[in-house]
Tab-separated table of C-alpha atoms and ligand atoms in Angstrom:
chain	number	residue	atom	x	y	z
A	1	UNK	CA	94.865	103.633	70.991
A	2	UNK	CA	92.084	103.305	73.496
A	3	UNK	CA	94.103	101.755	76.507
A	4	UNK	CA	92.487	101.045	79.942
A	5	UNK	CA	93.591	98.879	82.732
A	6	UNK	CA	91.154	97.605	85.631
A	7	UNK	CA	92.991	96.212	88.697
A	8	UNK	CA	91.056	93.844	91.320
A	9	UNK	CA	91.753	91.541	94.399
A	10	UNK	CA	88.271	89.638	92.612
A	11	UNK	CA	87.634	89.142	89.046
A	12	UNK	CA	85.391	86.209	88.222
A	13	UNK	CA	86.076	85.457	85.097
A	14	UNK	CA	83.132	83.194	84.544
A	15	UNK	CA	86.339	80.818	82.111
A	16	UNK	CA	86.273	77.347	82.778
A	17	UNK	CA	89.197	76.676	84.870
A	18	UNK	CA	90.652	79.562	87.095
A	19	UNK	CA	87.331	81.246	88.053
A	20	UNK	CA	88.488	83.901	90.408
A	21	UNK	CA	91.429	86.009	90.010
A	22	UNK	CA	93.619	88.386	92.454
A	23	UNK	CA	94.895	90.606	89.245
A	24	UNK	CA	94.210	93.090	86.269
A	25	UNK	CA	92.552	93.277	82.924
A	26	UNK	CA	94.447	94.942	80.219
A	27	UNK	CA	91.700	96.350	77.711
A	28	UNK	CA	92.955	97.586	74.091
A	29	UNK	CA	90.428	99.296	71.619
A	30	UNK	CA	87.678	97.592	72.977
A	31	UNK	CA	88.931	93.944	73.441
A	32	UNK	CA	90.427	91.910	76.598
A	33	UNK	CA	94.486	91.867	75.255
A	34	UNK	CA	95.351	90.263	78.664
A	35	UNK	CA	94.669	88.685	82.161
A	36	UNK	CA	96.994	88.369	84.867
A	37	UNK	CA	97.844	88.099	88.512
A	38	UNK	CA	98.656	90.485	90.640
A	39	UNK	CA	99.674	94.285	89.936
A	40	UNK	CA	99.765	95.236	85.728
A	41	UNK	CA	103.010	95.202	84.490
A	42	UNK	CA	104.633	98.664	83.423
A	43	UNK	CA	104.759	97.368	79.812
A	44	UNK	CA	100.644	97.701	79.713
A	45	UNK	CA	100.672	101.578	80.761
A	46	UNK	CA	101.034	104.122	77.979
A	47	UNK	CA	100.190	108.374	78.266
A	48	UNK	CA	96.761	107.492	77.648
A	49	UNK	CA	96.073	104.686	80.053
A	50	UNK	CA	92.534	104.923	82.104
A	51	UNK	CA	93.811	102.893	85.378
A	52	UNK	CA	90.793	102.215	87.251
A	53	UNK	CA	91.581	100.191	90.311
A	54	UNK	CA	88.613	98.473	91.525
A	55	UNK	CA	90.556	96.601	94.612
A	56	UNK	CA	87.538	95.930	96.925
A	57	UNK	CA	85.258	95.308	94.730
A	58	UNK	CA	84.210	92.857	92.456
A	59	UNK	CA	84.529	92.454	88.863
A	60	UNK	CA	82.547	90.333	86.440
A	61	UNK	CA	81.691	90.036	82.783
A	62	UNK	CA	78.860	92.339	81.196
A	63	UNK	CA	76.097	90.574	82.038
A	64	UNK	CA	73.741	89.073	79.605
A	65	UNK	CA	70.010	89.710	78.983
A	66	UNK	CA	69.124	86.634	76.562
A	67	UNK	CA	65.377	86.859	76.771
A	68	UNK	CA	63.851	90.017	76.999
A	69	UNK	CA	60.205	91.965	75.128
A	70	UNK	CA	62.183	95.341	75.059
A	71	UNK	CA	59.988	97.333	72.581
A	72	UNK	CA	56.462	97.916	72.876
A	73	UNK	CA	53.891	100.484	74.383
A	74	UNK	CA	52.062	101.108	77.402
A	75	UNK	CA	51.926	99.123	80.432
A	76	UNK	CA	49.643	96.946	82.430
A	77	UNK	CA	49.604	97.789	85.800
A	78	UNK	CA	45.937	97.123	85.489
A	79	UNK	CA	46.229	93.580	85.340
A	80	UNK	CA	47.786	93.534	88.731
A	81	UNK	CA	44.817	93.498	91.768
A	82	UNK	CA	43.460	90.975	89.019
A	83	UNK	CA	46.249	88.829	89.408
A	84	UNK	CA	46.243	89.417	93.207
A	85	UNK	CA	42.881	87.839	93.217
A	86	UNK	CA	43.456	84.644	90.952
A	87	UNK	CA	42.903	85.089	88.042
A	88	UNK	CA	45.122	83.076	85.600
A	89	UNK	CA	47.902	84.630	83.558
A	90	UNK	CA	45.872	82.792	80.073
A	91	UNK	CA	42.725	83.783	81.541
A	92	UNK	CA	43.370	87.014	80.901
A	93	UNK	CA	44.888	86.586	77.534
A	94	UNK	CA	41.399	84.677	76.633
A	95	UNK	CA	39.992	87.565	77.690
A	96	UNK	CA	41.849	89.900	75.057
A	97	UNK	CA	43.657	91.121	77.895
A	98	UNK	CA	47.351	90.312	78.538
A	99	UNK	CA	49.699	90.607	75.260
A	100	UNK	CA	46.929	91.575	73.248
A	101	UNK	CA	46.265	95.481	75.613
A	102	UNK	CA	49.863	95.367	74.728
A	103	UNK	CA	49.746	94.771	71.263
A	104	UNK	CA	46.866	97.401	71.015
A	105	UNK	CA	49.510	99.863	72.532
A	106	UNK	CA	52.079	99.275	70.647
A	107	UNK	CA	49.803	99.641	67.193
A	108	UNK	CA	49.496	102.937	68.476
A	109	UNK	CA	52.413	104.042	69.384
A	110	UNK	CA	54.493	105.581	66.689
A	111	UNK	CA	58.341	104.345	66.226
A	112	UNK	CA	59.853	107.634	68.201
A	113	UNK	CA	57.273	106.864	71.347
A	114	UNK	CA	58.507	102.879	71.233
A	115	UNK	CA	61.873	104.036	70.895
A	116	UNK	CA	62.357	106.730	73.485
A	117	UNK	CA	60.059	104.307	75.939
A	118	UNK	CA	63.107	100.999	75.035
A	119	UNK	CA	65.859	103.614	75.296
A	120	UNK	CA	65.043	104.625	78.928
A	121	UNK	CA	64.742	100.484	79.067
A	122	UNK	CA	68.258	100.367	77.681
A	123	UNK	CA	69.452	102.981	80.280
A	124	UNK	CA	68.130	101.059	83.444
A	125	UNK	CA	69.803	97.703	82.305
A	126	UNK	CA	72.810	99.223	82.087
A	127	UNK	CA	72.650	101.270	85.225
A	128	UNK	CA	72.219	97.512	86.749
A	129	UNK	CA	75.424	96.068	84.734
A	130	UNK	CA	73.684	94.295	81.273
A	131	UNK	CA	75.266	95.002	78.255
A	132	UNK	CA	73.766	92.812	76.002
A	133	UNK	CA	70.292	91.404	75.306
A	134	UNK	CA	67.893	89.743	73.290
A	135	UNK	CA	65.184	91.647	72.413
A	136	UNK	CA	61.778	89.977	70.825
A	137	UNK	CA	59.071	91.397	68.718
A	138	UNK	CA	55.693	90.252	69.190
A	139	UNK	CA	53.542	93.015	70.728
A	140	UNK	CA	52.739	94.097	66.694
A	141	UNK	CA	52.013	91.153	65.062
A	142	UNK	CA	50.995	92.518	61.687
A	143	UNK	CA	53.527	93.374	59.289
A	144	UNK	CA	53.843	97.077	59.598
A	145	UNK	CA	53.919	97.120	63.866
A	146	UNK	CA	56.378	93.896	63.937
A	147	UNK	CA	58.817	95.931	61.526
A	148	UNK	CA	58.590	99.145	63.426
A	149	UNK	CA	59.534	97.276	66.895
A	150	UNK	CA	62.235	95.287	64.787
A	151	UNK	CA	63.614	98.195	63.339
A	152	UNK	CA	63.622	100.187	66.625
A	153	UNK	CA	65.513	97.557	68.309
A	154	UNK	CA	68.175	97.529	65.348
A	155	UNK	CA	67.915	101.963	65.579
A	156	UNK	CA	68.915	101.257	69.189
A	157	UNK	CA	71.688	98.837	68.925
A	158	UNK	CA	73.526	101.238	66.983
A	159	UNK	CA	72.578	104.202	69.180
A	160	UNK	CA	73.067	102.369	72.274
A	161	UNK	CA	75.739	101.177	74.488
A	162	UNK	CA	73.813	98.240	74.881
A	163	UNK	CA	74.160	95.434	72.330
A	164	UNK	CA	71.232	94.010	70.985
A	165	UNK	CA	70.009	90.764	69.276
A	166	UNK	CA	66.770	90.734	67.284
A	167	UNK	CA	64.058	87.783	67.425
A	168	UNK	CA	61.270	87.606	65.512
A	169	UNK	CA	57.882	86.644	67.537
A	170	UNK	CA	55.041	87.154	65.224
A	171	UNK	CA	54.062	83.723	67.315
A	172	UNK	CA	53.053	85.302	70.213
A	173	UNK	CA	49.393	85.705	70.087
A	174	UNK	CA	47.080	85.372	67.495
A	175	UNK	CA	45.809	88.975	67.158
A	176	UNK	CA	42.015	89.773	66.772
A	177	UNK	CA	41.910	89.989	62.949
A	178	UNK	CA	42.879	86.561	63.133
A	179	UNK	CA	40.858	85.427	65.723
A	180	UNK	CA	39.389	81.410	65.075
A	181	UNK	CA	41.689	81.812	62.218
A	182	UNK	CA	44.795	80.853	63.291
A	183	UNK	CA	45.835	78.733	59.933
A	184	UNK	CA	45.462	81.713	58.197
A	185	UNK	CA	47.516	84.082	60.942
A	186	UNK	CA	50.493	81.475	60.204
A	187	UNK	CA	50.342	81.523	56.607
A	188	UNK	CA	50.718	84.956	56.952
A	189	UNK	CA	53.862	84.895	59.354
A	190	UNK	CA	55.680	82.083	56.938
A	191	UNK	CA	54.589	83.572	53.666
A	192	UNK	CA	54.703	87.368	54.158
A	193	UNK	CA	56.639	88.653	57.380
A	194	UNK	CA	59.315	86.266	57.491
A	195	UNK	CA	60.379	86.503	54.372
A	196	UNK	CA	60.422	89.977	54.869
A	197	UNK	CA	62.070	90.103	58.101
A	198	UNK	CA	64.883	87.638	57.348
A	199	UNK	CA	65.730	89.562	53.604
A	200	UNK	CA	66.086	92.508	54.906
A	201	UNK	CA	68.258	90.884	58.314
A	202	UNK	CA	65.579	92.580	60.697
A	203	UNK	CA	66.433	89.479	63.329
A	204	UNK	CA	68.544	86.768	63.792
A	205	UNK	CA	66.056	84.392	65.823
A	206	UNK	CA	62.844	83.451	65.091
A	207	UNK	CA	60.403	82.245	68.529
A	208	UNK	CA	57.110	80.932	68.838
A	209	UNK	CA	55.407	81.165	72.522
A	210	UNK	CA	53.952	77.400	72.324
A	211	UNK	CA	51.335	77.055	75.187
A	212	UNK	CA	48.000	75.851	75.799
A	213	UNK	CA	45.421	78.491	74.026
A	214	UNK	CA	48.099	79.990	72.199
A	215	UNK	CA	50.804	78.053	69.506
A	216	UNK	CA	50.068	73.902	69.578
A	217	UNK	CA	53.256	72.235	70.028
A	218	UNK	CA	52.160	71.082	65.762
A	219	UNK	CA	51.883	74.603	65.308
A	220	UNK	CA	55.140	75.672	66.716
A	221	UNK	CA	56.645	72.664	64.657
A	222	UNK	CA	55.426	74.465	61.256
A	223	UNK	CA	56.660	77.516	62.299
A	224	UNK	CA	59.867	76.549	63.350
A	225	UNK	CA	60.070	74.157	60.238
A	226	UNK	CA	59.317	77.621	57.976
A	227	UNK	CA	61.320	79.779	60.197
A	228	UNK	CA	64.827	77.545	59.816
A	229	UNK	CA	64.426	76.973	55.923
A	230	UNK	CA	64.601	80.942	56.119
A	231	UNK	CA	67.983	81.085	57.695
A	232	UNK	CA	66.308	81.708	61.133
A	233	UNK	CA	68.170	80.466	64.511
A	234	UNK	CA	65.354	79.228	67.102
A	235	UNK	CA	63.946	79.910	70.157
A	236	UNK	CA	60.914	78.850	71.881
A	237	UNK	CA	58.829	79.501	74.979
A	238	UNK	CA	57.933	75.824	76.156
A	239	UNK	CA	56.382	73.796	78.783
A	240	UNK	CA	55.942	77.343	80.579
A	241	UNK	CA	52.634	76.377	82.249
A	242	UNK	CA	50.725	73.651	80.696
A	243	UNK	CA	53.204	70.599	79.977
A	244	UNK	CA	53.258	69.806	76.282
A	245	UNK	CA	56.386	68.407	75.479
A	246	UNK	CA	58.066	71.638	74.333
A	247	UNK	CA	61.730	70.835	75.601
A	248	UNK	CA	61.785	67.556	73.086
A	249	UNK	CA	60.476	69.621	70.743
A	250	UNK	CA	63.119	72.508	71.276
A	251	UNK	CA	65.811	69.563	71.084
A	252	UNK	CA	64.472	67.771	67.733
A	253	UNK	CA	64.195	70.693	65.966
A	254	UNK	CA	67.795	71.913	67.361
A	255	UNK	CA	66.982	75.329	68.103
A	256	UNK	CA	70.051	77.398	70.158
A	257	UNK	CA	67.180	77.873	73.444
A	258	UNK	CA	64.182	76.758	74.855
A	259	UNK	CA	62.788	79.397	77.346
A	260	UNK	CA	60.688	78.944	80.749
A	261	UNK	CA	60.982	75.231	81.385
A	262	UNK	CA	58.769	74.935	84.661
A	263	UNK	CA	56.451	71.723	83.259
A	264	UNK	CA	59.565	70.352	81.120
A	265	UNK	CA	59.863	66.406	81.357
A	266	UNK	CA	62.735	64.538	82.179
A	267	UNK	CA	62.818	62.783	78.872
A	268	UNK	CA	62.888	66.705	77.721
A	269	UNK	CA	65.692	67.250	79.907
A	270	UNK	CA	67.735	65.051	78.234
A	271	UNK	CA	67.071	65.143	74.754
A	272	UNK	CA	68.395	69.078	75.502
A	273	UNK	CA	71.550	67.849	76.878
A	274	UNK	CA	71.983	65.668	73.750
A	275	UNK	CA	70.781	68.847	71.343
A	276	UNK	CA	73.071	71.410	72.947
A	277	UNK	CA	69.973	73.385	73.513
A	278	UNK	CA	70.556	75.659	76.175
A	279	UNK	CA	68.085	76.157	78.722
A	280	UNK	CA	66.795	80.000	79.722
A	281	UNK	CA	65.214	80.002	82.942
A	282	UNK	CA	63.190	83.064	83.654
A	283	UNK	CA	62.857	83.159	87.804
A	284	UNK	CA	61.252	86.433	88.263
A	285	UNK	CA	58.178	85.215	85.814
A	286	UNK	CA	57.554	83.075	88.197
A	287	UNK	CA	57.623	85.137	91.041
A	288	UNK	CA	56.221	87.660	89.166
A	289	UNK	CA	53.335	85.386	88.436
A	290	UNK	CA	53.174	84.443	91.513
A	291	UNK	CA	53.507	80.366	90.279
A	292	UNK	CA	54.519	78.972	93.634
A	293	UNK	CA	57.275	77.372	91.840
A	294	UNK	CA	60.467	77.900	89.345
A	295	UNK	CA	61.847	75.494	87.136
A	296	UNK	CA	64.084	73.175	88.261
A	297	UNK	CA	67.127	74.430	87.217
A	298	UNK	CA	68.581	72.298	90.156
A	299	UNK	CA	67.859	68.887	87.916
A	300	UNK	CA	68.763	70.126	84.742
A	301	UNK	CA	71.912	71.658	85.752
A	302	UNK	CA	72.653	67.395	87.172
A	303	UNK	CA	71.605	66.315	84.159
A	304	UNK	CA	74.008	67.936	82.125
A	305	UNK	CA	72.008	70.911	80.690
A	306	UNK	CA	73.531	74.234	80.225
A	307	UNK	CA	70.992	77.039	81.891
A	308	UNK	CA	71.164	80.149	81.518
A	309	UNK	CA	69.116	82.663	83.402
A	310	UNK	CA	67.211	85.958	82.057
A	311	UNK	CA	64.828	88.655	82.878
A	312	UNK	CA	62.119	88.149	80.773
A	313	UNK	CA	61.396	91.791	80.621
A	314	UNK	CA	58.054	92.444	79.585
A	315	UNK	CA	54.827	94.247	80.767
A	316	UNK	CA	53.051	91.304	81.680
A	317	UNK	CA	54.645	88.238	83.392
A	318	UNK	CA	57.862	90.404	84.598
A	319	UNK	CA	57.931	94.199	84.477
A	320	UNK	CA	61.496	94.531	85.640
A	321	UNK	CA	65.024	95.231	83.555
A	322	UNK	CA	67.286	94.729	86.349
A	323	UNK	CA	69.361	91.720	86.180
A	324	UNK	CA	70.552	91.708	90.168
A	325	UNK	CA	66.673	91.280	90.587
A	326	UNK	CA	66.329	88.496	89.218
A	327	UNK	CA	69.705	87.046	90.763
A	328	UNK	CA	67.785	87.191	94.094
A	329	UNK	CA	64.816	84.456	92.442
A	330	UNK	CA	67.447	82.411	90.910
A	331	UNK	CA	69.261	82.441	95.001
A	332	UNK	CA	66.500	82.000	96.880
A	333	UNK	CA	63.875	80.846	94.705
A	334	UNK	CA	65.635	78.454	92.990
A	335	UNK	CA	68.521	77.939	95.669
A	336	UNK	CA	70.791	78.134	92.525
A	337	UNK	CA	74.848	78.975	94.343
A	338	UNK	CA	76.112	82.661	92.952
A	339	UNK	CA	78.770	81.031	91.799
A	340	UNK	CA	76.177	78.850	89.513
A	341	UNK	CA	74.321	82.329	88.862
A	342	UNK	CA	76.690	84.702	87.790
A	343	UNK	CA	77.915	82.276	85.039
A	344	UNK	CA	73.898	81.473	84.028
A	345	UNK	CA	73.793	85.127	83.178
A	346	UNK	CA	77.291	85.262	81.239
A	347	UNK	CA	78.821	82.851	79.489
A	348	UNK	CA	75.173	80.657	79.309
A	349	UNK	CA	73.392	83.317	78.423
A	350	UNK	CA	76.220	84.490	75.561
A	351	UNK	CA	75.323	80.684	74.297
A	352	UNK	CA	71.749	81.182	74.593
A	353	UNK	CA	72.259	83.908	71.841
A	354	UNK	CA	75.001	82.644	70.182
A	355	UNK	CA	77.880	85.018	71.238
A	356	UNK	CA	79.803	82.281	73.120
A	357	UNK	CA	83.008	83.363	70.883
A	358	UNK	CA	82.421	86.843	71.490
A	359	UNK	CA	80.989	88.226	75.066
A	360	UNK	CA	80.199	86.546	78.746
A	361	UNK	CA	83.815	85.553	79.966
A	362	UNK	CA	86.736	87.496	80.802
A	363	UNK	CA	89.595	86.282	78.347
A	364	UNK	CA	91.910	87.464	75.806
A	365	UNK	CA	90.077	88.286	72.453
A	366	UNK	CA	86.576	88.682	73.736
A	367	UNK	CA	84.759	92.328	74.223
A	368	UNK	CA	86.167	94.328	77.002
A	369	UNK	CA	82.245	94.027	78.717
A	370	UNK	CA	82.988	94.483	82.529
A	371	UNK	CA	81.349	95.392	85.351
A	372	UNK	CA	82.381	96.573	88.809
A	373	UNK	CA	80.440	95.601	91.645
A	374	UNK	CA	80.674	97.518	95.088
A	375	UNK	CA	81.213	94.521	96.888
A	376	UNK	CA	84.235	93.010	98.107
A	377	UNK	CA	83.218	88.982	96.628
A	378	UNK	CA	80.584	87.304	94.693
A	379	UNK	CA	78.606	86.213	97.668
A	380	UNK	CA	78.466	89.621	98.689
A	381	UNK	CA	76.328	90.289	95.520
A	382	UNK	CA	74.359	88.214	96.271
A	383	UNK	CA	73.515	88.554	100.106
A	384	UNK	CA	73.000	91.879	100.548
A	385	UNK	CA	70.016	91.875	98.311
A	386	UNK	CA	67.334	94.227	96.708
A	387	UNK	CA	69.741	97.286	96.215
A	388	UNK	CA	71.574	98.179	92.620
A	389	UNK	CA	75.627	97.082	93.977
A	390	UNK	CA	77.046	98.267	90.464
A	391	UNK	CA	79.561	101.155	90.645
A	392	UNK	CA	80.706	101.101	86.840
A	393	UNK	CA	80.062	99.495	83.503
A	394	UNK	CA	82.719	98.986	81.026
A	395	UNK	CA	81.212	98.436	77.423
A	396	UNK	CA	83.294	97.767	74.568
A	397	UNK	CA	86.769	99.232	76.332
A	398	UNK	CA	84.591	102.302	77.553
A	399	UNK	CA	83.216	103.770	80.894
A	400	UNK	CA	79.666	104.124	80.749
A	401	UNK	CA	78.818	103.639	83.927
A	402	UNK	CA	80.181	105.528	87.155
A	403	UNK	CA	79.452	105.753	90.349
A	404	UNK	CA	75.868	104.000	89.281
A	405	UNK	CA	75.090	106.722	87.250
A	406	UNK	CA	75.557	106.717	83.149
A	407	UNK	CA	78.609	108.658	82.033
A	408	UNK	CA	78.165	111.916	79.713
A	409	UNK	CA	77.871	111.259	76.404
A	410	UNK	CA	75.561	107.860	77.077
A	411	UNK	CA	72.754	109.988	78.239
A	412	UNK	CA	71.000	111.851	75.815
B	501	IZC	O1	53.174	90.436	77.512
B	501	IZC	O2	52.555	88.793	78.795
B	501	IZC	N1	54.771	85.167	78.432
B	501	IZC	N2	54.808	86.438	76.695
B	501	IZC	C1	54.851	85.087	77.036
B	501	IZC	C2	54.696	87.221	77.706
B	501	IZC	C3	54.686	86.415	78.829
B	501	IZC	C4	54.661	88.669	77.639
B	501	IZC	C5	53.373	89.321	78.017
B	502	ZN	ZN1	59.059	85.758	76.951
């Protein structure tokens, strides 16, 4: 029996109630058996105990990556002096630039290129204390590409450490055999891949990036229509930079997120509240982007909504897979308290994927997901900024990080 014991003067639980806590976690075969104060009691310790006593530093749930573009080739770091000069983020989509250099990469690439490129993605979040994500398709967008990056994702969850969720976005982009045809590109999506995709359990979620120039807010609505008659949970990317009522939209047609959120109404505020759809905020986008603003997660969190907070990680609006990155947006960009942060990227981000049962609090019965910080408090996290603070990852009742370094046996 797989028996380990972490001791700490701070463990944030991220439960309601009791949020900090001078004590130990007492992990069986994977799972959280126990929580209490103070020093573990002898009855906990057998021959094979791993004691690992993290007093002075900090411990927290495995944090959660609910919205992330994990599989797909190349990179764009030619779009960059572009951006640097102006030009628009759709701009250069229009163009046939953006997502669709991407989705000309990824074509290419064949499944053991997309999936050593995610794995070495997979290593660097957990090197910076994510153990679970959400991980879209959308850079293939015909049937053959969208299957491969679906099915690499899936290879990689069970090769992994890192747990990972499937979404579906065929509705990303209309790709350039589809191009003025966009009826046509959707009738394709609802007739032929989805079908395909949810028969054969290739994702959970289904998304639709609805924007000006790319999925009408009608559009999105047919999709999402198709897409939950299949068995699909939702997601969507709305009111990211144009406002067109995506948040109401999110909220009518119940899906579990709605993603970006910087042009999102009041009116769309609320109606999430009332839906239980939780809100994803995406901070370094809009840094990334350089948008001059985030989204006001501020408001929301008054009026009621749950937010969660997420990387985004993609090689477009937010090239990054490190979590304590975007902690530093969500601080000082969006003036969000770590307190406020380190649950946006737990337990609201286990909602945003819906693993509230399982993952993003410390409690009896969920997965032993830890991480130890090298700081002595939250705050500390948070303030001393721009450097990777985690010492080890716990996944699933094992050590897989130490010292900041993967353990032997994750690398490969
Ligand atoms: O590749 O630009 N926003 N999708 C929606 C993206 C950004 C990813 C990209
Ligand atoms: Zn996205």
């Amino acid at each position: 029996m797989k028996n380990v014991i972490v001791r700490s003067n701070c463990i944030v639980t991220c439960n309601e109630g009791a949020e900090i806590l001078d004590g130990y976690i007492h992990v069986i075969d994977g799972r959280i058996e126990e929580l209490g104060k103070g020093d573990a009691p002898v009855r906990c310790f057998n021959k094979e105990t791993r004691y690992v006593d993290a007093r002075g530093k900090t411990v927290t749930p495995g944090l959660i990556d609910a919205h992330t573009h994990l599989v797909h080739g190349g990179s764009r770091e030619n779009e960059l002096a572009l951006k640097l000069k102006g030009t628009p983020y759709l701009e250069i989509l229009k163009k046939g630039g953006g997502i669709l250099s991407t989705v000309e990469s990824t074509r290419k690439s064949t499944k053991e290129e997309l999936k050593t490129k995610a794995r070495k993605s997979l290593d660097q979040m957990l090197i910076h204390g994510t153990t679970t994500i959400e991980a879209k398709s959308g850079y293939g967008l015909d049937f053959e590409t969208e299957v491969k990056c679906l099915k690499t994702a899936l290879e990689l969850n069970e090769e992994h450490p890192v747990d990972i969720i499937n979404t579906y976005l065929g509705a990303h982009a209309i790709p350039k055999e589809y191009k003025d045809n966009i009826e046509n590109y959707m009738i394709f999506m609802t007739d032929e891949v989805m079908p395909y995709v949810s028969e054969n359990h290739l994702a959970e979620f289904m998304d639709v990036f609805c924007e000006e120039g790319v999925f009408s807010p009608q559009q999105s609505r047919v999709l999402m229509e198709a897409g939950k008659s299949l068995g699909f949970k939702l997601k969507i990317h709305a009111d990211e930079i144009v406002p067109l009522n995506g948040a109401e939209l999110a909220s009518e047609m119940q899906a579990v997120s709605a993603d970006h959120l910087l042009a999102a109404s009041e009116e769309g505020m609320e109606a999430m509240r009332k839906a239980d759809v939780t809100a994803v905020l995406l901070p370094g986008t809009s840094f990334y982007l350089m948008l001059g603003k985030y989204a006001d997660a501020r408001k929301m969190m008054d009026k009621g909504v749950r937010v969660a907070i997420a990387t985004d990680y993609n090689p477009g609006s937010c090239p990054t897979e490190n979590l304590q990155e975007i902690m530093t947006y969500a601080c000082f960009g969006m003036r969000l308290l770590p307190e406020e942060i380190i649950r946006c990227m737990t337990i609201n981000a286990a909602y945003a994927i819906d693993r509230s049962q399982e993952i993003g609090s410390i409690e009896h019965g969920k997965k032993a997901d830890l991480v130890v910080f090298d700081a002595p408090n939250l705050e500390y996290i948070f303030y001393h900024f721009g450097i990777n603070q985690v010492d080890k990852v716990i996944k699933d009742g094992k050590l897989v990080v130490e010292n900041g370094k993967l353990t032997e046996g994750v690398r490969v």
